[in-house]
Every structure is written in structure tokens, then in C-alpha cells.
CSV table of C-alpha atoms in Angstrom, one decimal:
chain,number,residue,atom,x,y,z
A,1,MET,CA,0.0,0.0,-0.1
A,2,TRP,CA,2.9,2.5,0.8
A,3,LEU,CA,4.3,2.0,-2.5
A,4,THR,CA,1.2,2.9,-4.2
A,5,SER,CA,0.4,5.8,-2.0
A,6,ASP,CA,3.9,7.3,-2.3
A,7,GLY,CA,3.9,6.8,-6.1
A,8,LEU,CA,0.6,8.6,-6.5
A,9,TRP,CA,1.7,11.3,-4.1
A,10,ALA,CA,4.9,11.9,-6.1
A,11,ARG,CA,2.9,12.0,-9.3
A,12,LEU,CA,0.5,14.6,-7.9
A,13,PHE,CA,2.4,16.8,-5.7
A,14,GLY,CA,6.1,16.3,-7.1
A,15,GLY,CA,7.2,15.0,-3.6
A,16,TYR,CA,7.1,11.9,-1.6
A,17,LEU,CA,4.5,11.4,1.0
A,18,PHE,CA,7.1,9.2,3.1
A,19,PRO,CA,10.3,11.1,2.6
A,20,ALA,CA,12.2,9.2,5.2
A,21,GLY,CA,12.2,6.2,7.3
A,22,TRP,CA,12.8,2.4,7.2
A,23,HIS,CA,10.8,2.2,4.1
A,24,SER,CA,12.8,4.9,2.2
A,25,ILE,CA,16.2,3.3,1.9
A,26,TRP,CA,15.9,3.0,-1.7
A,27,LYS,CA,15.4,6.8,-2.2
A,28,ALA,CA,19.1,7.2,-1.1
A,29,TRP,CA,20.2,5.6,-4.3
A,30,PRO,CA,22.1,8.2,-6.7
A,31,ALA,CA,19.8,7.5,-9.5
A,32,VAL,CA,16.6,8.0,-7.5
A,33,VAL,CA,18.0,11.1,-5.8
A,34,ALA,CA,18.8,12.6,-9.2
A,35,ALA,CA,15.4,11.8,-10.7
A,36,ASP,CA,12.2,13.9,-10.5
A,37,PRO,CA,9.6,12.4,-8.2
A,38,HIS,CA,7.2,12.9,-11.0
A,39,ASP,CA,9.2,10.2,-13.0
A,40,VAL,CA,9.7,7.9,-10.0
A,41,GLY,CA,6.0,8.0,-9.2
A,42,TRP,CA,4.8,5.6,-12.0
A,43,PRO,CA,7.2,2.6,-11.0
A,44,LEU,CA,6.1,2.9,-7.4
A,45,ILE,CA,2.4,2.7,-8.4
A,46,VAL,CA,3.0,-0.1,-10.7
A,47,LEU,CA,4.8,-2.1,-8.1
A,48,GLY,CA,2.4,-1.4,-5.5
A,49,ALA,CA,-0.6,-2.3,-7.6
A,50,SER,CA,1.3,-5.5,-8.8
A,51,TRP,CA,1.9,-6.6,-5.3
A,52,SER,CA,-1.7,-6.1,-4.4
A,53,GLY,CA,-2.9,-8.1,-7.6
A,54,ALA,CA,-0.5,-10.9,-6.8
A,55,LEU,CA,-1.6,-11.3,-3.2
A,56,ILE,CA,-5.3,-11.2,-4.1
A,57,GLY,CA,-4.7,-13.8,-7.0
A,58,MET,CA,-2.9,-16.1,-4.7
A,59,GLY,CA,-5.6,-16.1,-2.3
A,60,MET,CA,-7.8,-17.1,-5.2
A,61,GLY,CA,-5.3,-19.9,-6.0
A,62,ARG,CA,-4.2,-18.8,-9.3
A,63,ARG,CA,-1.0,-20.0,-10.9
A,64,TRP,CA,-0.3,-16.7,-12.6
A,65,ALA,CA,-0.3,-15.0,-9.2
A,66,PHE,CA,2.2,-17.6,-8.0
A,67,ARG,CA,4.5,-16.6,-10.7
A,68,ALA,CA,3.7,-12.8,-10.3
A,69,ALA,CA,4.7,-13.1,-6.6
A,70,LEU,CA,7.8,-15.0,-7.4
A,71,VAL,CA,9.1,-12.4,-9.9
A,72,LEU,CA,8.2,-9.5,-7.6
A,73,SER,CA,10.1,-11.0,-4.8
A,74,LEU,CA,12.9,-11.5,-6.8
A,75,ALA,CA,12.8,-8.0,-8.1
A,76,ALA,CA,12.7,-6.8,-4.5
A,77,LEU,CA,15.7,-8.7,-3.2
A,78,PRO,CA,18.6,-5.9,-4.4
A,79,LEU,CA,16.2,-3.1,-2.9
A,80,LEU,CA,18.2,-3.4,0.6
A,81,GLY,CA,16.6,-2.9,4.0
A,82,LEU,CA,13.2,-4.3,4.9
A,83,SER,CA,12.3,-4.9,1.3
A,84,THR,CA,15.1,-7.5,1.2
A,85,VAL,CA,14.0,-9.3,4.3
A,86,LEU,CA,10.4,-9.3,3.2
A,87,ALA,CA,11.3,-10.6,-0.3
A,88,VAL,CA,13.5,-13.4,1.5
A,89,VAL,CA,10.2,-14.4,3.6
A,90,VAL,CA,7.9,-14.3,0.8
A,91,LEU,CA,10.3,-16.4,-1.5
A,92,ALA,CA,10.8,-18.9,1.2
A,93,LEU,CA,7.0,-19.2,1.9
A,94,ILE,CA,6.1,-19.2,-1.8
A,95,LEU,CA,8.6,-22.0,-2.6
A,96,ALA,CA,7.8,-24.1,0.4
A,97,PRO,CA,6.2,-27.5,-0.6
A,98,ALA,CA,3.0,-26.9,1.4
A,99,SER,CA,2.4,-23.7,-0.5
A,100,ARG,CA,3.1,-25.2,-4.0
A,101,GLY,CA,0.7,-28.1,-3.0
A,102,TRP,CA,-2.0,-25.6,-1.8
A,103,ILE,CA,-1.7,-23.7,-5.1
A,104,ARG,CA,-2.0,-27.0,-7.1
A,105,GLN,CA,-5.0,-28.1,-4.9
A,106,ARG,CA,-6.7,-24.9,-5.5
A,107,GLU,CA,-6.4,-25.0,-9.2
A,108,VAL,CA,-7.9,-28.6,-9.2
A,109,ASP,CA,-10.8,-27.5,-7.2
A,110,ALA,CA,-11.5,-24.6,-9.5
């Protein structure tokens, strides 16, 4: 949610809703510091909405959501900080045999 909110705020007002804190470590990267917040807003909105869609799809037991969550987790690994920790946890949970079996069972039931 914070990714989408921060990106929308950046697009609308040219600044970040959450300018500092544990969730803003990526904003210290030189490429992001040099970029206009209006330009960084769209990737934030897309990433935030993608996570929401992947999680809802996984709750529905869709295989595409499993793949989307896997790709998003792999993309979050190099962001450093809490994003890396959460990405490792999500990867571990997604790749666990129980999770994969649950996805397979939900597809059979559907």
C-alpha cells in the first residue's frame, strides 16, 4: 500500500508522501535522488498495484499469481533494507512445498 500511496503522491504533488524512514532506503540511491519525483511515481504505483494483484490472485489460488509474486519477490531482493527481508520471507513461503501443494489443489478445485 505504501508503494502505491507514495507513487501517487509523487505524481500528483512532486514530492514523496514518506520522505524518510525504514521504508525509504531505496530513495538514497543516486539515480533516484537525481530523478524527478514525478518520474519515479509511476514505477512505485505499478509495483504497489502489482503486489496487491499478486496477493489477491494467490488468495484465489491462481497459478499466474504465484509466478507474479515470485517475480516481484526476486525484483525486491536488491532493494536493501526491509524490502530484502520481506522478499526473502515471501520467497521462502512461496517456494515451500506446502504452498506449492496448496496452489495445485486450489487449481484442481477451480
